[in-house]
Tab-separated table of C-alpha atoms in Angstrom:
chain	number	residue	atom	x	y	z
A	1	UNK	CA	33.040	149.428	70.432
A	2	UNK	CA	31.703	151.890	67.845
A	3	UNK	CA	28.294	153.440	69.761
A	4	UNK	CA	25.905	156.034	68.611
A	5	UNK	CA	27.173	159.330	69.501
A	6	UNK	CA	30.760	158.041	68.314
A	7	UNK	CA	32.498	160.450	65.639
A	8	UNK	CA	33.402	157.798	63.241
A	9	UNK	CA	29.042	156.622	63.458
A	10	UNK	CA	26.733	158.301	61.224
A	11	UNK	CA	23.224	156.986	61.149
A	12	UNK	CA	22.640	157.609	57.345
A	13	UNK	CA	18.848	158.864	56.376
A	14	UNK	CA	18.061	155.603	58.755
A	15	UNK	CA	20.544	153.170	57.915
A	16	UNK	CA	23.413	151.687	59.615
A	17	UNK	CA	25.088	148.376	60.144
A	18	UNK	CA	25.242	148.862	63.886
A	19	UNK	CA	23.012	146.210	64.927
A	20	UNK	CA	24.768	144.080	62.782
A	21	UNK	CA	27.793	144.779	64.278
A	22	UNK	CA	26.355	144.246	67.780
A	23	UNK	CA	25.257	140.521	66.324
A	24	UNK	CA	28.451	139.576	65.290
A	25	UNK	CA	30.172	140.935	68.380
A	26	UNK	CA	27.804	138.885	70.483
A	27	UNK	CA	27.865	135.333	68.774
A	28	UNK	CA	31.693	136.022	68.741
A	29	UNK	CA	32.233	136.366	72.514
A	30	UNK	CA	29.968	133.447	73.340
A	31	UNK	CA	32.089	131.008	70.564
A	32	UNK	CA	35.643	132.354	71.991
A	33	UNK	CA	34.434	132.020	76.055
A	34	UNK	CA	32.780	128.624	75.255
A	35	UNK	CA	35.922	127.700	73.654
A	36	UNK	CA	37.777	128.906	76.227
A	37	UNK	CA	35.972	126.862	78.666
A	38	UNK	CA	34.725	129.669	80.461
A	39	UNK	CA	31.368	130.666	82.170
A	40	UNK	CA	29.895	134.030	80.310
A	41	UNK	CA	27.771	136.941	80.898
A	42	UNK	CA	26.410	138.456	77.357
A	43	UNK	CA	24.516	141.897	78.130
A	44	UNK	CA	23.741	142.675	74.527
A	45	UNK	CA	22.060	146.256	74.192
A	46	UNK	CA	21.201	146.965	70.300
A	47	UNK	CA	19.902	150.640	70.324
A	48	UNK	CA	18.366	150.397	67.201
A	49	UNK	CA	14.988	151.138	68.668
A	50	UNK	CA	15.968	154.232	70.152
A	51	UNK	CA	15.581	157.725	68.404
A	52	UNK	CA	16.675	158.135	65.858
A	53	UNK	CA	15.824	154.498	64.753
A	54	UNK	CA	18.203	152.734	62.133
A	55	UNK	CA	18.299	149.539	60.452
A	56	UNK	CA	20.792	147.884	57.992
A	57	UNK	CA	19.958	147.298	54.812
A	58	UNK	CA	18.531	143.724	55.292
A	59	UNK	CA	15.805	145.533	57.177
A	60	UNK	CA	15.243	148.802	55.371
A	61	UNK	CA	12.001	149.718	54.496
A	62	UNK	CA	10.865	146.204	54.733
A	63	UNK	CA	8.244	146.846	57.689
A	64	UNK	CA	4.643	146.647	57.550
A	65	UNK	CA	4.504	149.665	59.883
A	66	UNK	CA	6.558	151.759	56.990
A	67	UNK	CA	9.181	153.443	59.496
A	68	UNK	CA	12.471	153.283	60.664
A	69	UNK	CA	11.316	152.294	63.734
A	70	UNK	CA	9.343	148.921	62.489
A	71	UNK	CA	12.386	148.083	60.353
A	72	UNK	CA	14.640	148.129	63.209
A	73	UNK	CA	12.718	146.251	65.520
A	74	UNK	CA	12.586	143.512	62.606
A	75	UNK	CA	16.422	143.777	62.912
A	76	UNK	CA	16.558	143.323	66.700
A	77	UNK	CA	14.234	140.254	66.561
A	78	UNK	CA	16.568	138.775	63.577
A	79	UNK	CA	19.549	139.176	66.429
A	80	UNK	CA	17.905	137.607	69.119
A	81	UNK	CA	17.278	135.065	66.409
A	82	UNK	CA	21.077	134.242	65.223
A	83	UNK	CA	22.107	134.181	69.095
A	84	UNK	CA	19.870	131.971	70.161
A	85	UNK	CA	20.490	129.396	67.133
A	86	UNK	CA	24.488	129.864	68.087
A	87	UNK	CA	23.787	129.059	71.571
A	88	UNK	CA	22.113	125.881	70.127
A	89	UNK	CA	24.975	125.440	67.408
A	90	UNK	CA	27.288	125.586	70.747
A	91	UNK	CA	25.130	122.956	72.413
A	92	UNK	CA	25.003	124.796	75.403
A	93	UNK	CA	21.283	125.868	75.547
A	94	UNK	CA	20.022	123.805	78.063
A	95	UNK	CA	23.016	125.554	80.274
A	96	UNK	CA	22.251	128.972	79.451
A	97	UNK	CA	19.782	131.735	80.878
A	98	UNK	CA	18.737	134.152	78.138
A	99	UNK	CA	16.410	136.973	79.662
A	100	UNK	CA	14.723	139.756	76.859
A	101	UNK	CA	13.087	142.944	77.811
A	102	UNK	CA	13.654	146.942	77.662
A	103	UNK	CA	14.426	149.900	79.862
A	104	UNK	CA	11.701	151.857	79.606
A	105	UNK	CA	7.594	151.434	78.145
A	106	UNK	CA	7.345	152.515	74.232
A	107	UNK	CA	7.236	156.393	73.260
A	108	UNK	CA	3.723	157.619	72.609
A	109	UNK	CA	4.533	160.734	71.183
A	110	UNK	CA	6.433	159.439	68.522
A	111	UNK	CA	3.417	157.794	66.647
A	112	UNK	CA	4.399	155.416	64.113
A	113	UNK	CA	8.468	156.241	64.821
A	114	UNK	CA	7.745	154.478	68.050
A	115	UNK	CA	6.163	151.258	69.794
A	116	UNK	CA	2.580	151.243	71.759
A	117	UNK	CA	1.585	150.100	75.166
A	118	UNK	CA	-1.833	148.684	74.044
A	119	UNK	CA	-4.239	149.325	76.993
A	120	UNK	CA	-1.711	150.614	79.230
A	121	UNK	CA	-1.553	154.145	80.500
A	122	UNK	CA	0.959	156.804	78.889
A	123	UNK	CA	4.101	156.114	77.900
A	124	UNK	CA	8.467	156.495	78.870
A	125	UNK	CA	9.207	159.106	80.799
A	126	UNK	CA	6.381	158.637	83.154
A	127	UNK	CA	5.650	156.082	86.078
A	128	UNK	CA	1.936	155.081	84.756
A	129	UNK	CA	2.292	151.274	83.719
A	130	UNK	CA	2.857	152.374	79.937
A	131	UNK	CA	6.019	154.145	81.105
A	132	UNK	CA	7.382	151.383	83.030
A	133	UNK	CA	5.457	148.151	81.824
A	134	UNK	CA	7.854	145.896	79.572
A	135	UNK	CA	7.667	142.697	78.077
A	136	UNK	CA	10.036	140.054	80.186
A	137	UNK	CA	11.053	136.787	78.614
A	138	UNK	CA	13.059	134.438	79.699
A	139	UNK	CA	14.183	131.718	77.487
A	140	UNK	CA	15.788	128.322	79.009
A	141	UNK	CA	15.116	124.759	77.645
A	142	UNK	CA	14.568	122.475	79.691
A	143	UNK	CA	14.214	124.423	82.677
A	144	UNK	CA	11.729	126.801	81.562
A	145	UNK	CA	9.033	124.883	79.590
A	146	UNK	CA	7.581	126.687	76.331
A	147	UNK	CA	4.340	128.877	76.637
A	148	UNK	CA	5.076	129.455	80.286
A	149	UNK	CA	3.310	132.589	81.882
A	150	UNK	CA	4.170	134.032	85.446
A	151	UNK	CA	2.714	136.911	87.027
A	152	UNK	CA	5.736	137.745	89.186
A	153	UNK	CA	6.659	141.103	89.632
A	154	UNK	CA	10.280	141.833	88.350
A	155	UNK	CA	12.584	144.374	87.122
A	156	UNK	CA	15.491	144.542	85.517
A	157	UNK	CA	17.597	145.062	88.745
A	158	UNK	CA	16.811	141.472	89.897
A	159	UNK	CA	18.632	140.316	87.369
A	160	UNK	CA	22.057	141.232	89.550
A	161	UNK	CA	20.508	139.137	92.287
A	162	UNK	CA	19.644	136.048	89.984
A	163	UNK	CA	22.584	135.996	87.541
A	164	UNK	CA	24.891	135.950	90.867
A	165	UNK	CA	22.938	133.175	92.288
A	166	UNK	CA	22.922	131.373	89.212
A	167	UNK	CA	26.420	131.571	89.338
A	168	UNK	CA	26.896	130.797	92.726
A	169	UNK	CA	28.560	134.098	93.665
A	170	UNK	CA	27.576	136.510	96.443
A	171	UNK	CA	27.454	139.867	96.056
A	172	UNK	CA	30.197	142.592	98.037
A	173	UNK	CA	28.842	143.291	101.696
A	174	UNK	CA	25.749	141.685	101.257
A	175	UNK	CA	24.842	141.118	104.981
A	176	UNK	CA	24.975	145.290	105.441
A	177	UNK	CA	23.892	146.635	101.967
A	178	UNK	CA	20.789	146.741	101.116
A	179	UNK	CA	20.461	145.835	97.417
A	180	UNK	CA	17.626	146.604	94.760
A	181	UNK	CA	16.621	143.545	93.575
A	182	UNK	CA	15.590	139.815	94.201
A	183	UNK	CA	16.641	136.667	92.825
A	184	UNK	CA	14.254	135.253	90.688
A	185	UNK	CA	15.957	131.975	90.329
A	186	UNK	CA	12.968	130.137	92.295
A	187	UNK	CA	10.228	131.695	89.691
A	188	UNK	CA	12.415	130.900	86.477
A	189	UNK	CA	12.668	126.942	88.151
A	190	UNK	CA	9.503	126.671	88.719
A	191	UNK	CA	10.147	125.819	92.543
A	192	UNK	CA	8.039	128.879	94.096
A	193	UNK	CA	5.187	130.256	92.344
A	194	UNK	CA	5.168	133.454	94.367
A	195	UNK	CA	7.994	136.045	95.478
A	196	UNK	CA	6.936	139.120	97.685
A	197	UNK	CA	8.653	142.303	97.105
A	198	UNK	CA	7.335	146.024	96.808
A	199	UNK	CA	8.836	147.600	93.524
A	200	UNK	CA	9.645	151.148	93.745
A	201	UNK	CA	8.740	153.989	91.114
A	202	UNK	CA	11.226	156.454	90.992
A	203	UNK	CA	11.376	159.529	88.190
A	204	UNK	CA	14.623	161.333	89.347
A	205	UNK	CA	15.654	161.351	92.327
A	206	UNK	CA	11.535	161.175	93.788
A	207	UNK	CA	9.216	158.485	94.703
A	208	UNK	CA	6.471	158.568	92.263
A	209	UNK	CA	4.240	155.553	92.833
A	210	UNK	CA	4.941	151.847	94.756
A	211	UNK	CA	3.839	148.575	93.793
A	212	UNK	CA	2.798	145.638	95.958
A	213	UNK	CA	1.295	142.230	94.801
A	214	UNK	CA	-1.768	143.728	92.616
A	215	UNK	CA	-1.729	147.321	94.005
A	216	UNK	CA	-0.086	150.197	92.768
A	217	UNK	CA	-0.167	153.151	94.840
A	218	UNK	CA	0.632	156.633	93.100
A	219	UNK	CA	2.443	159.461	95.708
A	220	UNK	CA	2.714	161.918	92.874
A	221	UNK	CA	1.322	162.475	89.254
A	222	UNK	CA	2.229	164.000	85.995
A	223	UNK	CA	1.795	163.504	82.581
A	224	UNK	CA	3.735	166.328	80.464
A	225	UNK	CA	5.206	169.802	80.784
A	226	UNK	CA	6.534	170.549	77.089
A	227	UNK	CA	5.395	167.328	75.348
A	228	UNK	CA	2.514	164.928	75.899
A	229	UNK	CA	3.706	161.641	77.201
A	230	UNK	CA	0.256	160.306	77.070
A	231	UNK	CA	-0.926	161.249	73.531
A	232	UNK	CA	-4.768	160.388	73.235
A	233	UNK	CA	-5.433	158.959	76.786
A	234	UNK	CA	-6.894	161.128	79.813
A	235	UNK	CA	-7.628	160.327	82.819
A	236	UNK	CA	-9.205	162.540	85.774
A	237	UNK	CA	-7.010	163.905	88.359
A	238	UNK	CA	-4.628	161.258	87.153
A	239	UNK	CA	-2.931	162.182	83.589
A	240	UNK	CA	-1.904	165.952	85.138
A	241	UNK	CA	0.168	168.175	82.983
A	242	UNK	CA	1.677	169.128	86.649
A	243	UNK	CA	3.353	167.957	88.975
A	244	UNK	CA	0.680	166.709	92.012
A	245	UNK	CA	1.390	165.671	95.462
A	246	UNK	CA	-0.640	163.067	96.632
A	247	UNK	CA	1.114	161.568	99.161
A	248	UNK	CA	-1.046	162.643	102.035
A	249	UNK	CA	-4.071	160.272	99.990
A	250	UNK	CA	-1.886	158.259	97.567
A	251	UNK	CA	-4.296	157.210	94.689
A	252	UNK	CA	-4.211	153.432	94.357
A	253	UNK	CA	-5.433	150.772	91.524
A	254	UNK	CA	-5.905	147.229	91.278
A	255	UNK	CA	-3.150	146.136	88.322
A	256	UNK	CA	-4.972	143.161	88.023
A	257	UNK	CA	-8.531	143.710	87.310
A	258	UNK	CA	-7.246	147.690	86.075
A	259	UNK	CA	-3.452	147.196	84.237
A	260	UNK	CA	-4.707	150.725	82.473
A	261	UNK	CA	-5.232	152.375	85.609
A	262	UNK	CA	-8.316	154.300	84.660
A	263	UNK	CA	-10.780	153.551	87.858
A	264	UNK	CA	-9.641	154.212	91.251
């Protein structure tokens, strides 16, 4: 698979034919497995979005938002587009889980080269909700009805947990390791309204802030060293340009009434 840092892939004043690539490659596996007969795990990872941005020239200069970066996140959407309509051209739709989201909250200090959090606090590379706050859809007719909302806590590790379950496997020395994630199966089914879990923050190898039900409780805080992760937004004692123990009086918010985490 040609990637970004390949030699033979040049990202060309902004375009490239990547993503297209990455559609093609995707709608192909699913046709040759469901041919095949076979069960199928698609994890499809355009990187189009990513700095520098790129789009093909479908996309090119054809966003509102007049940057690379709107263009290409036309070009993702147009992707998740054509796999989803293959999936249906397949028939196999009402058989298949499709889950969207991203790694990592939109960069700030990009401006218009990047996304925005909205009312959330900062941005990637910290542990405030802007850094680590992302969209989570899950698309599955008739299972999931349309215009369904959930307020289950997730992340992206849970979806080890629920693909195996979904697929009726269990994991290697489950019964002695202790794994990351939960399956969300239950939430997606719309049998449990409710799963319990803490979520951990982690930047490095350090336990930044931990999350249970509404609450969010911060053990350590910072904001930037060399660059401003939280362009425009300050917050007392909270947005610190250094690196702040607080373990010994963690500082917590209420996500719920407080998802920008501005009042302690």
């Amino acid at each position: 698979m040609v990637g970004r840092y390949h030699t033979n892939f040049t990202i060309n004043n902004g375009l490239s034919d990547l993503t297209q690539i990455f559609i093609k490659e995707g709608t192909d596996f699913i046709e040759k497995e469901v041919k095949a007969g076979n069960p199928f795990l698609l994890y499809w990872t355009p990187d189009a979005n990513h700095q520098p941005a790129y789009a093909s020239k479908m996309f090119y200069k054809k966003s509102k938002r007049d940057s690379r970066y709107g263009d290409s996140v036309m070009e993702v959407d147009y992707g998740v587009g054509v796999i989803l309509e293959k999936l249906k051209q397949l028939e196999i739709e009402k058989n298949t889980l499709v889950f969207f989201s991203s790694d990592n909250g939109a960069e700030g200090i990009a401006g218009k080269n990047g996304g925005h959090n909205g009312p959330l606090l900062c941005g990637k590379q910290t542990t405030f909700e802007g850094g680590m706050r992302t969209p989570g859809i899950a698309w599955w007719p008739g299972t999931i009805a349309p215009g369904t909302v959930t307020k289950q806590v997730g992340t992206t590790m849970d979806l080890v947990m629920t693909f195996a379950g979904l697929a009726g496997l269990t994991l290697p020395d489950v019964t002695t390791r202790q794994y990351d994630g939960v399956d969300l199966t239950p939430i997606f089914r719309g049998t449990q309204q409710r799963i319990e879990r803490p979520v951990w923050f982690y930047r490095g190898n350090e336990l930044f802030a931990v999350r249970v039900g509404k609450y969010k409780a911060h053990y350590w805080t910072w904001s930037h060293q060399h660059y401003n992760f939280c362009p425009g937004q300050y917050v007392k004692d909270i947005t610190t340009p250094n690196q702040v123990n607080c373990t010994a009086a963690p500082i917590v918010f209420d996500l719920d009434n407080d998802p920008g985490e501005n009042t302690r």
